[in-house]
XYZ file of C-alpha atoms in Angstrom:
345
model
C 85.745 -19.971 71.485
C 85.294 -18.221 68.166
C 84.351 -14.519 68.237
C 81.963 -12.823 65.825
C 83.326 -10.085 63.573
C 81.372 -7.496 65.631
C 82.892 -8.748 68.888
C 86.372 -8.686 67.392
C 85.809 -5.117 66.208
C 84.685 -4.018 69.668
C 87.795 -5.567 71.253
C 89.994 -3.768 68.720
C 88.312 -0.438 69.469
C 88.846 -1.019 73.178
C 92.537 -1.729 72.669
C 92.995 1.428 70.592
C 91.208 3.459 73.266
C 93.367 1.967 75.990
C 96.535 2.745 74.053
C 95.343 6.315 73.472
C 94.638 6.799 77.171
C 98.061 5.362 77.984
C 99.710 7.898 75.669
C 97.797 10.751 77.286
C 98.818 9.726 80.780
C 102.481 9.646 79.845
C 102.319 13.214 78.604
C 100.513 14.537 81.641
C 102.280 12.662 84.405
C 99.700 10.025 85.224
C 96.325 11.549 84.362
C 94.704 12.239 81.056
C 95.053 15.732 79.561
C 91.249 16.026 79.447
C 90.726 15.468 83.177
C 93.793 17.492 84.194
C 92.520 20.460 82.222
C 88.896 20.208 83.328
C 87.028 22.252 85.882
C 84.598 21.068 88.533
C 81.879 20.720 85.892
C 84.067 18.360 83.832
C 84.420 20.824 80.944
C 87.757 21.977 79.571
C 89.041 25.078 81.367
C 89.463 28.256 79.301
C 92.033 30.802 80.485
C 91.991 34.137 78.621
C 94.930 36.537 78.839
C 94.586 40.205 77.867
C 98.000 41.900 77.541
C 98.646 45.621 77.676
C 99.413 45.504 73.983
C 99.366 42.710 71.424
C 102.030 42.358 68.730
C 105.185 43.380 70.631
C 107.896 40.743 71.324
C 107.410 40.789 75.094
C 103.742 39.808 75.161
C 104.144 37.493 72.183
C 106.748 35.624 74.267
C 104.267 35.446 77.154
C 101.745 34.019 74.713
C 104.254 31.364 73.593
C 104.686 30.299 77.207
C 100.932 30.261 77.778
C 100.377 28.117 74.694
C 103.006 25.629 75.865
C 101.360 25.382 79.283
C 97.942 24.903 77.688
C 99.282 21.980 75.678
C 100.968 20.435 78.722
C 97.991 20.947 81.025
C 95.131 20.220 78.642
C 93.463 23.624 78.998
C 92.254 26.146 76.420
C 94.317 29.366 76.185
C 93.020 32.590 74.628
C 95.396 35.486 73.913
C 93.630 38.674 72.889
C 94.783 42.271 73.150
C 94.551 45.656 71.506
C 97.126 46.865 68.984
C 97.373 50.116 70.935
C 98.144 50.580 74.636
C 94.765 52.188 75.222
C 92.894 51.466 78.487
C 89.527 51.912 76.771
C 90.341 49.445 73.994
C 91.616 46.981 76.586
C 88.393 47.317 78.584
C 86.327 46.542 75.471
C 88.286 43.321 74.937
C 87.863 42.298 78.572
C 84.109 42.899 78.336
C 83.900 40.737 75.202
C 85.637 37.890 77.035
C 83.213 38.265 79.950
C 80.381 37.819 77.437
C 82.111 34.657 76.165
C 81.963 33.336 79.743
C 85.590 32.225 79.915
C 86.509 30.396 83.108
C 89.490 32.558 84.027
C 90.212 36.122 82.953
C 93.799 37.362 83.272
C 94.679 40.996 82.583
C 97.887 43.047 82.455
C 96.048 46.350 82.982
C 97.139 49.566 81.314
C 95.138 51.456 83.924
C 94.599 49.388 87.102
C 92.011 51.766 88.593
C 89.715 51.807 85.574
C 90.092 48.036 85.175
C 89.061 47.281 88.783
C 85.274 47.648 88.279
C 85.420 45.565 85.098
C 87.132 42.752 86.992
C 84.474 43.071 89.708
C 81.797 42.609 87.049
C 83.567 39.488 85.756
C 83.714 38.026 89.247
C 80.034 38.781 89.808
C 79.292 36.737 86.694
C 81.177 33.734 88.085
C 84.482 34.252 86.261
C 87.769 33.866 88.117
C 89.952 36.970 87.776
C 93.734 37.358 87.880
C 96.414 39.847 86.964
C 99.787 39.042 85.438
C 102.847 41.163 84.543
C 101.061 44.251 85.909
C 98.875 44.288 88.981
C 95.575 45.923 89.879
C 96.085 45.740 93.646
C 92.807 47.482 94.510
C 90.718 45.041 92.487
C 89.049 41.716 93.294
C 91.761 39.726 91.514
C 92.415 36.349 93.149
C 96.136 36.202 92.407
C 98.809 38.396 90.833
C 101.469 36.559 88.818
C 104.509 38.772 89.358
C 107.624 38.527 87.216
C 109.977 39.878 89.903
C 109.784 42.219 92.870
C 109.776 45.961 92.312
C 112.797 46.118 94.589
C 114.737 43.607 92.489
C 113.928 45.286 89.176
C 114.484 48.860 90.358
C 117.797 48.062 91.991
C 118.899 45.927 89.036
C 118.315 48.775 86.589
C 120.035 51.322 88.827
C 123.111 49.194 89.517
C 123.590 48.240 85.860
C 123.483 51.896 84.794
C 125.456 53.507 87.624
C 128.260 50.954 87.311
C 128.885 52.315 83.801
C 128.399 55.935 84.905
C 131.065 55.591 87.589
C 128.471 55.833 90.383
C 127.794 59.487 89.625
C 126.190 61.868 87.153
C 122.756 62.741 85.812
C 120.323 60.342 84.198
C 116.726 60.377 83.009
C 113.972 57.794 82.637
C 111.845 57.194 79.544
C 108.854 55.233 80.804
C 105.772 54.042 78.964
C 102.223 54.133 80.342
C 101.888 56.864 82.958
C 99.345 54.811 84.945
C 101.102 51.409 84.703
C 101.431 50.174 88.287
C 104.476 47.989 87.673
C 106.496 50.692 85.886
C 105.670 53.269 88.540
C 106.680 50.903 91.339
C 110.060 50.306 89.676
C 110.627 54.039 89.206
C 109.849 54.665 92.870
C 112.522 52.115 93.845
C 115.037 53.667 91.433
C 114.534 57.101 92.936
C 114.931 55.904 96.508
C 117.794 53.511 95.784
C 119.725 56.096 93.742
C 119.474 58.615 96.592
C 120.594 56.049 99.168
C 123.374 54.186 97.349
C 124.551 56.724 94.761
C 124.437 60.177 96.423
C 126.530 61.670 93.602
C 123.940 60.600 91.013
C 120.675 62.333 90.187
C 117.519 61.517 88.217
C 116.777 64.753 86.370
C 113.537 63.842 84.570
C 110.964 61.127 83.903
C 108.945 61.198 80.673
C 106.291 58.881 79.220
C 106.282 57.577 75.661
C 103.378 55.150 75.903
C 104.265 51.849 74.224
C 105.702 53.713 71.227
C 109.358 53.051 70.393
C 109.624 55.922 67.892
C 108.270 58.324 70.502
C 110.790 56.967 73.020
C 113.618 57.686 70.548
C 112.401 61.262 70.092
C 111.962 61.859 73.817
C 115.409 60.465 74.606
C 116.972 62.846 72.077
C 115.039 65.747 73.594
C 116.365 64.814 77.044
C 119.966 64.739 75.786
C 119.462 68.143 74.181
C 117.854 69.603 77.304
C 120.578 68.268 79.624
C 123.999 68.667 78.015
C 125.637 66.890 80.976
C 123.308 63.863 80.886
C 125.281 60.594 81.020
C 122.542 57.998 81.454
C 119.119 56.932 80.197
C 116.758 54.200 81.370
C 114.138 52.682 79.089
C 111.482 51.502 81.554
C 109.671 49.067 79.247
C 110.252 46.834 76.242
C 109.540 49.596 73.721
C 111.484 52.410 75.398
C 114.535 50.229 76.189
C 115.551 49.885 72.514
C 114.263 53.427 71.964
C 116.754 55.091 74.302
C 119.608 52.967 72.925
C 118.697 53.883 69.364
C 118.612 57.566 70.310
C 122.148 57.376 71.731
C 123.349 55.540 68.626
C 121.779 58.088 66.244
C 123.089 61.016 68.322
C 126.635 59.629 68.088
C 126.947 59.447 71.886
C 127.888 55.789 72.422
C 130.332 55.708 75.327
C 129.218 59.170 76.467
C 125.604 58.447 77.386
C 124.970 54.980 78.803
C 121.613 53.197 78.653
C 119.886 50.253 80.303
C 116.302 49.099 80.089
C 113.585 46.505 80.372
C 114.144 45.107 76.893
C 113.522 41.715 75.325
C 116.809 39.971 74.460
C 116.654 39.796 70.671
C 115.295 43.343 70.369
C 118.239 44.568 72.453
C 120.916 42.402 70.808
C 122.152 44.946 68.208
C 122.335 47.695 70.840
C 124.183 45.468 73.307
C 126.600 44.544 70.500
C 127.604 48.152 69.670
C 127.527 49.449 73.246
C 124.569 51.791 72.857
C 122.964 49.668 75.581
C 124.863 48.320 78.571
C 122.337 45.757 79.767
C 118.721 44.694 79.739
C 117.099 43.791 83.031
C 114.365 41.257 82.457
C 113.183 37.740 83.342
C 112.228 34.625 81.402
C 109.111 35.990 79.720
C 107.985 32.648 78.293
C 108.130 31.183 81.802
C 105.943 34.062 83.000
C 103.351 33.093 80.409
C 103.576 29.431 81.425
C 103.134 30.308 85.102
C 100.139 32.500 84.252
C 98.321 29.670 82.463
C 99.157 27.199 85.251
C 97.847 29.600 87.910
C 94.632 30.012 85.935
C 94.106 26.267 85.921
C 94.739 26.085 89.673
C 92.124 28.681 90.621
C 89.584 27.291 88.131
C 89.904 23.911 89.851
C 89.581 25.455 93.305
C 93.114 24.516 94.333
C 95.160 26.463 96.861
C 98.693 27.640 96.198
C 101.466 26.237 98.356
C 104.206 28.357 99.915
C 106.513 26.793 97.297
C 105.024 25.420 94.060
C 106.462 23.018 91.504
C 104.902 24.266 88.297
C 107.057 22.373 85.808
C 110.567 21.123 85.152
C 111.800 24.680 84.519
C 109.717 26.217 87.318
C 110.403 24.037 90.299
C 110.254 26.548 93.145
C 107.692 29.291 92.567
C 106.948 31.123 95.803
C 103.457 32.205 96.841
C 102.920 35.113 99.225
C 99.477 34.663 100.757
C 99.405 38.109 102.366
C 99.694 39.698 98.904
C 97.958 36.914 96.944
C 101.044 36.891 94.718
C 102.960 34.227 92.829
C 106.560 35.292 92.215
C 108.396 34.005 89.137
C 111.809 34.800 90.630
C 114.745 37.176 90.512
C 115.329 39.451 87.508
C 118.103 38.640 85.040
C 120.833 40.923 83.712
C 121.071 40.348 79.969
C 124.301 41.430 78.261
C 125.989 40.845 74.924
C 127.617 37.770 76.487
C 124.388 35.918 77.342
C 121.792 37.485 75.029
C 121.715 34.492 72.671
C 120.469 32.218 75.452
C 117.033 33.710 74.729
C 115.244 33.326 71.393
C 112.643 36.081 71.783
């Protein structure tokens, strides 16, 4: 039977469509990217992430992970933050995203208490709310995507520093945001763990530099001047970690004052190389971003988290703690000059 030109064209279009659908299913493990990334209404899911501060390597790495997940899962990912670690500026951005009616709103709050009512407003308007990197435990958030436990991070920082200090001596902490829940929880662990495991060591001061590396450098120098017998410094976030190391380098005290911190690998590399920093305690930040986007898709689709979740090939066993409504990325990593180049951020 001969076919008309119109019929032949329709068959060709059908074949192309079938091939396109076949390609999509291969990428998404058996279902098209469009359906996998759609909500109950059939529309593409939008997950918006508001970091504490946009433009620093740490949150840019989280964004890279979120973008990768969005591509894999077929969802829309928005990354929008302030260029200053200001709770008010962050609140304004969150409110603008509520007005955009995103499906899922994820925040790493600078001030958890002031953010709580804003998240409540988002929920009242039908938006799913989450926290990631930093929690707002007294809010209506549906899940907290946690990078590592406070216990693991606090102990990891303390052990890395006190090993170099010979398990004794005085050290100080240069933190960042004074109201940041995650930083304060780590500091609380450091204080308790130091007293229990290292009775000959003492934390002499804790200061706050915001998310300002230059201010962290200045404060670290002031601490060394105020405490002539200081032999250790901790940089509690990704701006103060290189800040304390730089202060030791510029003061000519490498090998006399030891530093550790929560620093991104490539930012810490030069300080690890010359010994002004002993180690960075961190986690795979890109994986944290990936997990955040995946979790957003799950709650937008009304899915429950399992006790153990296979998120992707690199995240095969992510634990969920229902009593805390928390997804846990895993254990913290100790980054040194020997393994720093395993990370490209």
